[in-house]
Each structure stands twice: as C-alpha cells, then as structure tokens.
Amino acid sequence: MICKLSNYIKPCEIETPLSSLFFVEFDRTMIYILVSLFHLSSAAVTLNCSPQDDFDLPVFMTSGDFTIGGIFPLHYRVELPPTDYIKRPLAAQCRGFDPRAFRWALSMKLAVEEINNRKDLLSNHTLSYRIFDSCSTPVTAQKAILAVLNGGDVVQSSMCSGAGPLLGLIGESGSSQSIVLSRTVQPFQIPMVPVSVCSNSCAPGFRTAARRGQPLCCFDCVPCESGKISNQTDSIDCMPCPEDYWSNANGTACVPKVVEFLSHDAMGITLTVIAVVGAFLTITVLMIFFYNRGTPIVRVNNSEISFFILMSLTLCFLCALVFIGKPTSWSCMLRHTAFSITFSLCISCILGKTLVVLAAFTATRPGNNIMKWLGPTQQRIIIFCCTLVQVIICTAWLVASPPFPYRNTKYKQSKIILDCSVGSDLAFWCVLGYIGLLACVCFFLAFLARKLPGNFNEAKYITFSMLIFCAVWLAFVPAYVSQPGKFTTAVEIFAILASSFGLLLCLFAPKCYIILLKPEKNTKQHLMGKVIK
C-alpha cells in the first residue's frame, strides 16, 4: 500500500517550498485516510500522474531475512528542476556532499556486515540494510522512508513487495526530517532511533510549553508557578498544592506552609521587655507615691485617683503581653477586652481628676458650690460609670460575636497568618471609639483649665498627655488597616505601650521630679503660691 502512497506524495513537491514543514505536521490519521481511499479506488481508478521523473536517491542496500533501515543526510540540499508543464521534468538532485553523514552510513553498513559474519549472533538468519539519503529536507526524507519500507521503484500493483520485515529505523539527525520519519513509521509500530524531539527534556519543577507554529515535540521548559509543582520529567502541567501546603524552592514538592504569628522571636521579646519595663516603672512610681502619700504633691487633687491611674496603667502595660504568642480562643477574647477595659478605667480616672482641677478653681468664685458635687464619692461614681459603659460593650461583644483565632491564607499564599479575628468589626470600633470619646472629653476639659493659676497646675500636664494619647491612636488606625498578619498585632502592642508611656511620663514624671529631686517645692505654700499672691 505504501508503494502506491508515494505517488500521492510526490506531486506535492511542485507547490510546496523546501522550507515548508507540511510533513512535520502530517498527522498519522491522514496516512490511514489515504490508505483507505486507495483501497476504495484501486479497483476502478488507476493514477499514473507523475509530474517528476522517478526519484533516484543514493542508496546502499542488501537482501536478507530481516532489514534495518537507515536514513542519513548525505547531502546538504536538494535542487528542483524547472517545471514548465510542457515536458516531464527531471528528478530532483541532491547537492553538497556531507562526509560526516557518509561516515555514519558506512558505520551502519559495516556493523550489519559484522553481525552477519558472526555465526554466534544470528544463526540461520541474515540482516540486510537499506540506507537512503534524506538530502537534509523533509520531502526527500519522506521519499526515503517509503523507499526503505517498500523499495524505490514505482509499481502499479495492488500489492506491495520490497524489503524484508523492517526491524527498526536509524533516523535522521535533523529535527524536521526526524519528525517526518517518526510520523510515518509510528502507525506500524516500527521502532526508530533517535527519538524525534527538538527540545531537551524538562526536569521536575518545570512544565512543557508548546512553541507556536512548531511541532508538538518542540517546546520550552517553563518553571512552575509558586504554589504549583511537577515531580515528573516533561510534565504537561503543574499540579497545585493543597490549601495548607506550598511549593518548595525547586517546585518539585509541596511542603507545609509556614504558620506566622507574633511569637517570642526577636520582635516579640523586644515588645515583652518594653512592656515589663513599663509595668516595673509604674509600680516603682506607685511605691514612691505610697511612701510619700502624706505630702502635698501627692495629695493634690485626690491622691486616691492617682493610685487608681497607676494601677490601671500597670494593667495596660501587662495586657500587651496577652497579644504575644500563639492565638487561642481565650487569649483572643482576653486581648481586646482587657485592653479596652483597663484603658477606659485609666482615662476615666484622668477625666475625674480633670473635673476636680477645673472645679477647684471655679469654686473660688462667690456663690459657687460645685465642689460639693465633685467630692470623693462623686468622683468614684464618675469613674465607675464611665468604666461600666465599656464593660457593657465588651460583654455584648463577647456574647454576640467574640474574637476567635483565624487562619488567614489569602493575604500571603505562601504562609498561614494565624491571628485573632475581631469577630464583630462594629464592636471593635465601638470599643476604640468609646476610648477615643473619653480621651477627647478629657482633653477638652484639661485644655480649658490649662491656664488656671497655681505653681503646679496639673491640667496642662493632662492636656499634653491626652494630646500624645490621641496622636498615637490616630496613627494606629491606618497602620492597623495596612499591616495584616503579625505586624498588625505588633502595631497594636506598640500603640498600647506608647500611649501608656505617654500617660505615665506626662502625669507622674513632674511629680516624681519634685518628690525626689526638689523636696523643698513639695509644700502647700509653693504649690498654691500664685493664689496666695
């Protein structure tokens, strides 16, 4: 059948340029279709159209029981004769002798002869060879493979006769010619060496990407994308890793994702040390105030409130420690509630102290009895009520939608960010908003009282402390939104520590300076000097 098939293929030489890769893309299915059409038409139609003369390829051949085919580029190019459609043109001629390919052909010839000369290798059988020239072009290579299969002569017959059974084919070194040969012999399960590929194999961690306009065996090796792997050679596609896994550096295996949270690493230890130092300084100030509780500088404007502020500041420093470590259900609920309640208590105490300062100087006016409404009991009630509002908000938050540990795999696909979800965004911002409201009211009242007479007017220190407090938390909001992951937690801890240090230093550093370094100023006369004058 293939001897007749050569008649169909030869006319293509007239209209197909030599550089065409038509036969490179010639699918095996077309061979089956042409063979089937030949069977259907052989009884009624005899095709005897041959626009070129019989092809005459350089050939080495012998006869034997079994045949090994060989096709080598013995010449560099093919010269087609002019075609004027008036007379039958001559056959195509191969030009440019290649001695290297000729050496390959001789090596094959001598190897087959050596095998036949040794009786211990093939007893009672002989090998034959059929070696043809491809002329380094796909069209001539197609002719050559047909000649290897059934001989080079054109025979008008329903049966094909030629060489003995073809055991294998030693193919062309050129990629395009090799593809033509493999496509032709593949339907008949005839092995061929070398394998027709024009690209090296892709190692694990890469996938093949077909080159546009080129055969399927021509491809590029593309590294697998992050999160995908290929663990086989010449993988067509990369496999995605499971949700909790990520690709390694080579893209050959899926490894568990790194779980990221604010642990006791360098950053966590630094924040822990700062929080502990802040709590220690606050306790030290508390001890100094307790030891000097009878002095005027401590007793001014209700020393009890000062002790409340120092104790709440200690809790503010310590609550930062809850934010460090692996988040759990209890730690997530404790984080925001402890922080919000302790800060509300602290700001409520400062608000009570500010009201006392403002009322103390207002009460000097004739007929003003405001101080009887701001005694120690009333101050405790103000502090309790302001703190109770925050407690109610936190309780409703924990009951309705409490914070919980959250595994965030969307922000950084290569990591699992373990953090505390606030549960209810509305409750979270209500908590911060209430603390901000207390701070703003306190700042406004202290600002009104900043110029009241007295050598030690505590209102101006409260004004400055509230200014720092509000500035820190106003800067916290954009930083909190733009830094997800463990840096969000670090930003929140930094805001807690910075605002706590601001309150501690602004409110109590001037008093400690007088108590420890200027005891001569720790008198009632000095504190109220301007009023006496």
XYZ file of C-alpha atoms in Angstrom:
533
model
C 0.000 0.000 0.000
C 2.784 2.447 0.862
C 4.402 1.927 -2.549
C 1.257 3.433 -4.104
C 1.149 6.119 -1.406
C 4.379 7.564 -2.777
C 2.506 8.565 -5.948
C 0.182 10.730 -3.870
C 3.021 12.398 -2.030
C 5.399 13.180 -4.903
C 3.208 15.788 -6.650
C 3.354 17.910 -3.527
C 6.920 18.851 -4.404
C 5.734 21.238 -7.127
C 3.705 23.535 -4.933
C 5.398 23.120 -1.564
C 8.548 25.157 -0.816
C 11.527 23.283 0.512
C 11.357 25.123 3.822
C 7.781 24.051 4.390
C 7.134 21.858 7.375
C 3.967 20.355 5.904
C 5.192 16.847 6.502
C 6.298 17.797 10.004
C 2.670 18.361 10.891
C 1.389 15.474 8.708
C -0.733 13.539 11.162
C -0.799 9.781 11.222
C -4.553 9.914 10.718
C -4.028 11.273 7.205
C -1.992 8.205 6.349
C -4.828 5.967 7.443
C -7.312 8.012 5.403
C -5.160 7.894 2.262
C -4.613 4.159 2.603
C -8.361 3.634 2.997
C -9.099 5.791 -0.043
C -6.608 3.777 -2.053
C -8.398 0.542 -1.210
C -11.726 2.032 -2.262
C -10.459 3.398 -5.548
C -7.808 0.862 -6.636
C -10.310 -1.358 -8.429
C -11.773 1.399 -10.596
C -9.129 4.091 -10.917
C -5.511 3.858 -11.959
C -3.488 7.003 -11.215
C -0.497 7.424 -13.463
C 0.219 11.130 -12.996
C 3.814 11.783 -12.091
C 4.921 15.374 -12.706
C 8.526 14.479 -11.924
C 10.781 11.699 -13.006
C 11.326 8.703 -10.755
C 13.381 9.758 -7.793
C 16.884 8.397 -7.658
C 18.328 8.514 -4.148
C 21.858 7.473 -3.227
C 21.418 4.102 -1.606
C 23.213 1.187 -0.007
C 21.207 -1.992 0.216
C 21.490 -5.720 0.622
C 18.999 -8.530 0.854
C 18.363 -10.681 3.883
C 15.784 -12.181 6.190
C 15.357 -9.006 8.228
C 16.001 -5.406 7.307
C 17.315 -2.420 9.227
C 16.644 0.930 7.601
C 18.917 3.912 7.691
C 18.299 7.459 6.517
C 21.169 9.933 6.707
C 21.709 13.483 5.379
C 24.411 12.552 2.869
C 23.854 15.884 1.089
C 23.080 19.389 2.322
C 20.308 20.437 -0.053
C 18.001 19.494 -2.943
C 17.840 21.209 -6.317
C 14.465 21.005 -8.055
C 14.465 21.133 -11.844
C 12.394 23.829 -13.584
C 8.793 22.893 -14.212
C 7.121 24.376 -17.292
C 4.251 21.862 -17.564
C 5.243 21.153 -21.211
C 7.500 18.173 -20.768
C 8.212 15.823 -17.945
C 10.867 17.344 -15.665
C 13.897 15.539 -14.442
C 14.175 14.128 -10.942
C 15.304 16.304 -8.074
C 19.054 16.295 -7.450
C 20.858 16.284 -4.086
C 23.820 18.661 -3.798
C 26.547 19.317 -1.244
C 28.154 16.108 -0.037
C 28.404 15.675 3.776
C 31.332 13.401 4.693
C 30.294 13.188 8.330
C 26.872 11.706 7.471
C 28.578 9.427 4.948
C 30.756 8.114 7.772
C 27.585 7.368 9.781
C 26.132 5.401 6.861
C 29.348 3.403 6.424
C 29.416 2.662 10.156
C 25.900 1.209 9.939
C 26.814 -0.800 6.830
C 29.931 -2.254 8.435
C 28.068 -3.012 11.689
C 25.415 -5.068 9.850
C 28.087 -6.920 7.861
C 29.989 -7.664 11.068
C 26.852 -9.130 12.640
C 26.220 -11.325 9.595
C 29.812 -12.581 9.628
C 29.479 -13.829 13.211
C 27.563 -17.086 13.306
C 27.214 -16.963 17.101
C 24.951 -13.905 16.936
C 22.308 -14.805 14.324
C 22.188 -18.461 13.405
C 20.361 -19.303 10.158
C 19.313 -15.678 9.675
C 20.833 -12.697 7.962
C 20.389 -8.985 8.378
C 20.034 -6.622 5.460
C 20.251 -2.870 5.339
C 18.611 -0.232 3.218
C 20.366 3.108 3.557
C 18.960 6.166 1.782
C 19.841 9.837 1.587
C 17.425 12.405 3.035
C 19.260 15.337 1.444
C 18.515 17.242 4.688
C 14.946 18.066 3.623
C 11.615 16.728 4.938
C 10.228 15.974 1.440
C 13.194 13.837 0.439
C 13.179 12.188 3.841
C 9.558 11.206 3.196
C 10.559 9.577 -0.095
C 13.424 7.823 1.620
C 11.285 6.260 4.337
C 8.804 4.994 1.739
C 11.695 3.500 -0.209
C 13.005 1.823 2.933
C 9.604 0.331 3.584
C 8.779 -0.910 0.047
C 11.558 -0.105 -2.389
C 12.288 2.876 -4.580
C 10.519 1.761 -7.757
C 7.022 2.905 -8.656
C 4.913 -0.195 -9.205
C 1.262 -0.073 -10.286
C 0.035 -3.015 -8.290
C -2.497 -3.721 -5.583
C 0.216 -5.496 -3.579
C 3.496 -4.107 -2.346
C 6.734 -6.034 -2.372
C 10.148 -4.853 -1.344
C 12.472 -5.373 1.538
C 12.062 -7.990 4.184
C 10.465 -7.267 7.566
C 11.740 -3.934 8.841
C 13.073 -4.373 12.378
C 13.901 -0.759 13.014
C 14.987 2.533 11.564
C 18.023 4.650 12.269
C 16.609 8.080 11.645
C 17.857 11.440 10.527
C 19.753 13.809 12.782
C 17.725 16.848 11.725
C 14.652 17.630 13.810
C 12.209 18.312 10.947
C 13.237 15.224 8.974
C 13.214 13.074 12.101
C 9.629 14.116 12.846
C 8.550 13.149 9.312
C 10.149 9.725 9.676
C 8.643 9.040 13.089
C 5.160 10.093 11.956
C 5.398 7.656 9.019
C 6.647 4.561 10.862
C 4.712 5.130 14.083
C 1.385 3.623 12.846
C 3.246 0.399 12.000
C 4.933 0.196 15.424
C 8.395 0.259 13.862
C 10.973 1.484 16.386
C 13.146 4.411 15.445
C 16.288 5.930 16.873
C 16.983 8.640 17.740
C 13.647 9.797 19.179
C 12.391 12.798 17.262
C 12.470 15.721 19.632
C 13.748 19.218 19.107
C 13.869 20.192 22.791
C 15.600 18.771 25.805
C 13.505 17.124 28.477
C 12.034 19.358 31.159
C 13.249 18.482 34.632
C 10.900 18.183 37.622
C 9.811 21.638 38.711
C 9.151 22.682 35.099
C 6.327 22.167 32.623
C 6.346 21.993 28.861
C 5.005 24.944 26.859
C 4.445 24.315 23.142
C 6.049 26.748 20.741
C 3.559 28.483 18.487
C 3.794 27.359 14.872
C 6.158 24.473 15.618
C 5.655 20.718 16.082
C 4.426 19.362 19.382
C 7.832 17.945 20.216
C 9.243 21.472 20.164
C 8.579 23.119 23.490
C 10.052 25.380 26.125
C 10.563 24.471 29.754
C 8.664 26.905 31.964
C 9.186 26.906 35.765
C 6.120 26.038 37.780
C 4.368 28.979 39.366
C 4.571 29.473 43.099
C 2.181 27.093 44.810
C 2.380 24.513 42.000
C 4.749 21.593 41.473
C 5.734 18.963 38.936
C 7.528 15.874 40.179
C 7.981 14.154 36.818
C 10.051 14.765 33.726
C 8.303 16.538 30.826
C 5.178 17.336 32.822
C 2.485 18.906 30.679
C 1.089 20.930 33.568
C 1.971 21.790 37.148
C -0.198 20.486 39.963
C -1.457 22.960 42.604
C -0.566 22.251 46.217
C -3.297 21.700 48.841
C -4.520 24.704 50.810
C -2.195 24.237 53.789
C 0.849 23.415 51.635
C 3.153 25.409 49.375
C 5.744 24.549 46.776
C 9.392 24.304 47.747
C 12.103 26.406 46.129
C 12.620 23.899 43.300
C 8.904 23.423 42.607
C 9.217 19.645 42.971
C 7.295 19.002 46.204
C 4.600 20.519 48.401
C 5.713 21.409 51.909
C 3.589 22.606 54.841
C 3.085 26.356 54.868
C 4.877 28.414 57.487
C 2.475 29.458 60.246
C 3.175 33.085 61.090
C 2.147 34.848 64.293
C 3.750 37.188 66.785
C 5.746 34.663 68.782
C 8.611 35.072 71.198
C 11.091 35.876 68.460
C 13.245 38.993 68.324
C 10.257 41.295 67.819
C 8.137 39.533 70.428
C 10.915 39.537 73.016
C 11.584 43.238 72.420
C 7.937 44.149 72.959
C 7.782 41.885 76.020
C 10.803 43.593 77.584
C 9.345 47.045 76.907
C 6.005 46.039 78.458
C 7.675 44.573 81.554
C 9.886 47.648 81.952
C 6.832 49.892 81.677
C 4.965 47.889 84.312
C 8.038 47.948 86.575
C 8.385 51.734 86.258
C 4.686 52.197 87.007
C 4.915 50.028 90.117
C 8.008 51.985 91.174
C 6.112 55.269 90.839
C 3.226 53.726 92.766
C 5.588 52.804 95.605
C 7.086 56.321 95.607
C 3.623 57.853 95.801
C 2.551 55.447 98.512
C 5.656 56.209 100.564
C 5.069 59.979 100.156
C 1.289 59.807 100.326
C 1.146 62.471 103.044
C 2.984 65.121 101.028
C 1.094 67.914 99.248
C 2.254 66.943 95.766
C 0.635 63.507 96.171
C -2.469 64.666 97.986
C -3.300 67.389 95.486
C -6.484 66.694 93.534
C -7.322 63.432 95.336
C -4.389 61.031 95.771
C -6.795 58.092 95.560
C -7.381 58.813 91.872
C -3.622 58.914 91.312
C -3.321 55.423 92.776
C -6.169 54.235 90.531
C -4.416 55.682 87.491
C -1.123 53.994 88.383
C -2.786 50.616 88.940
C -4.704 50.850 85.667
C -1.513 51.864 83.838
C 0.203 48.776 85.250
C -2.592 46.639 83.820
C -2.302 48.484 80.494
C 1.367 47.550 80.240
C 0.723 43.946 81.258
C -2.217 43.447 78.886
C 0.221 43.908 75.994
C 1.730 40.531 76.949
C -1.542 38.794 76.048
C -1.022 39.801 72.411
C 2.260 37.855 72.179
C 2.176 34.119 71.473
C 0.023 31.707 69.520
C -3.580 32.931 69.456
C -6.155 30.787 71.238
C -9.857 31.257 71.853
C -9.294 32.570 75.378
C -6.350 34.800 74.502
C -8.262 36.346 71.594
C -11.208 37.220 73.838
C -8.917 38.493 76.594
C -6.784 40.664 74.323
C -9.253 43.320 73.305
C -11.478 43.207 76.368
C -8.586 43.565 78.838
C -7.049 46.343 76.791
C -10.307 48.273 76.371
C -11.450 47.995 79.992
C -8.061 48.923 81.505
C -7.681 51.932 79.221
C -11.246 53.021 79.895
C -10.535 52.820 83.628
C -7.347 54.857 83.207
C -8.947 57.575 81.055
C -11.987 57.689 83.362
C -9.692 58.345 86.326
C -7.910 61.097 84.417
C -11.296 62.541 83.463
C -12.303 62.573 87.128
C -9.043 64.291 88.071
C -9.559 66.875 85.313
C -13.047 67.655 86.574
C -11.654 68.149 90.079
C -8.947 70.526 88.815
C -11.462 72.530 86.833
C -13.962 72.599 89.688
C -11.356 73.511 92.313
C -10.529 76.800 90.674
C -14.089 77.505 89.607
C -15.248 77.049 93.201
C -13.246 80.138 94.271
C -15.898 82.311 92.703
C -18.522 83.653 95.147
C -21.650 81.544 95.464
C -20.215 78.587 93.546
C -20.915 75.258 95.292
C -19.700 72.948 92.563
C -17.166 71.192 94.799
C -19.897 69.590 96.854
C -20.973 67.769 93.692
C -17.424 66.573 92.998
C -16.413 65.048 96.293
C -14.518 61.737 96.549
C -17.755 59.729 96.372
C -18.956 61.527 93.265
C -15.553 61.036 91.662
C -15.718 57.288 92.288
C -19.204 57.203 90.766
C -17.977 59.013 87.639
C -15.065 56.585 87.255
C -17.311 53.574 87.858
C -19.997 54.677 85.396
C -17.549 55.549 82.624
C -15.804 52.205 83.020
C -19.115 50.330 83.273
C -20.141 51.530 79.824
C -17.045 49.892 78.345
C -17.685 46.711 80.327
C -21.213 46.531 78.896
C -19.906 46.990 75.344
C -17.299 44.253 75.830
C -19.843 41.876 77.371
C -22.216 42.345 74.450
C -19.269 41.801 72.101
C -18.275 38.517 73.741
C -21.847 37.244 73.799
C -22.829 38.226 70.253
C -19.650 37.662 68.226
C -16.495 37.073 70.263
C -12.981 37.257 68.795
C -11.536 33.928 67.660
C -8.306 32.530 66.142
C -8.252 32.912 62.368
C -6.040 31.212 59.767
C -5.536 33.772 57.021
C -4.316 32.104 53.805
C -5.368 34.825 51.367
C -3.065 37.733 52.205
C 0.143 35.711 51.746
C -0.468 32.498 49.864
C 2.905 31.087 50.871
C 2.165 31.460 54.596
C -0.638 30.862 57.055
C -1.100 34.017 59.116
C -2.519 32.989 62.474
C -4.206 35.950 64.075
C -7.214 36.886 66.145
C -10.249 37.901 64.169
C -12.223 40.583 65.985
C -15.451 38.707 65.308
C -17.523 41.853 65.053
C -15.938 44.873 63.387
C -18.711 47.071 64.765
C -17.964 46.055 68.351
C -14.215 46.527 67.855
C -14.574 50.046 66.535
C -17.182 50.870 69.202
C -14.632 49.908 71.859
C -11.945 52.099 70.297
C -14.448 54.863 69.638
C -15.555 54.959 73.270
C -11.956 55.215 74.481
C -11.404 57.993 71.949
C -14.536 59.787 73.173
C -13.327 59.720 76.784
C -9.899 60.970 75.701
C -11.395 63.834 73.670
C -13.652 64.964 76.538
C -10.725 64.792 78.931
C -8.522 66.745 76.520
C -11.182 69.435 76.051
C -11.716 69.964 79.794
C -7.983 69.946 80.537
C -7.417 72.450 77.749
C -9.930 74.794 79.373
C -8.126 74.541 82.716
C -4.550 74.774 81.405
C -4.131 78.488 82.306
C -5.620 78.398 85.767
C -3.339 79.898 88.454
C -1.012 77.812 90.595
C 2.639 76.761 90.611
C 1.584 73.187 89.869
C -1.399 73.235 87.570
C -1.963 69.563 86.725
C -4.349 70.444 83.880
C -1.562 71.379 81.474
C 0.130 68.007 82.029
C -3.190 66.254 81.459
C -3.630 68.268 78.244
C -0.239 67.200 76.976
C -0.791 63.542 77.945
C -4.158 63.427 76.159
C -2.600 65.055 73.106
C 0.010 62.288 72.924
C -2.627 59.632 73.591
C -4.890 60.829 70.772
C -1.978 61.229 68.342
C -0.806 57.653 68.964
C -4.226 56.126 68.400
C -4.968 58.286 65.363
C -1.733 56.984 63.822
C -2.683 53.452 64.864
C -5.810 53.257 62.686
C -4.168 53.458 59.211
C -1.222 51.338 60.363
C -3.599 48.690 61.719
C -5.551 48.507 58.472
C -2.482 48.369 56.199
C -0.395 45.814 58.131
C -2.147 42.432 58.289
C -0.511 39.468 59.942
C 1.767 39.534 62.925
C 2.676 43.155 62.173
C -0.923 44.142 62.908
C -0.521 42.716 66.384
C 2.853 44.426 66.765
C 1.334 47.775 65.747
C -1.457 47.366 68.296
C 1.033 46.492 71.048
C 3.146 49.488 70.091
C 0.108 51.777 70.344
C -0.732 50.378 73.787
C 2.827 50.787 75.072
C 3.371 54.229 73.508
C 0.143 55.659 74.914
C 0.812 54.093 78.329
C 4.315 55.553 78.485
C 2.913 58.906 77.372
C 0.398 58.942 80.242
C 2.966 57.742 82.786
C 5.616 60.298 81.877
C 3.341 63.296 81.340
C 1.274 62.816 84.501
C 3.795 61.500 87.006
C 7.309 62.451 85.878
C 6.910 66.106 87.056
C 5.624 64.960 90.462
C 8.430 62.404 90.862
C 10.924 65.118 89.951
C 9.645 67.312 92.811
C 9.417 64.423 95.286
C 12.905 63.019 94.605
C 14.972 65.983 93.429
C 13.166 69.130 94.636
C 11.646 68.266 98.013
C 11.688 71.953 99.021
C 8.941 72.548 96.471
C 6.769 69.805 97.923
C 4.835 72.239 100.126
C 1.317 73.573 100.033
C 2.542 77.177 100.018
C 4.692 76.598 96.942
C 2.003 74.718 95.077
C -0.547 77.493 95.689
C 1.951 80.345 95.529
C 0.238 82.298 92.799
C -3.096 82.087 94.549
C -1.578 83.421 97.781
C -0.054 86.349 95.987
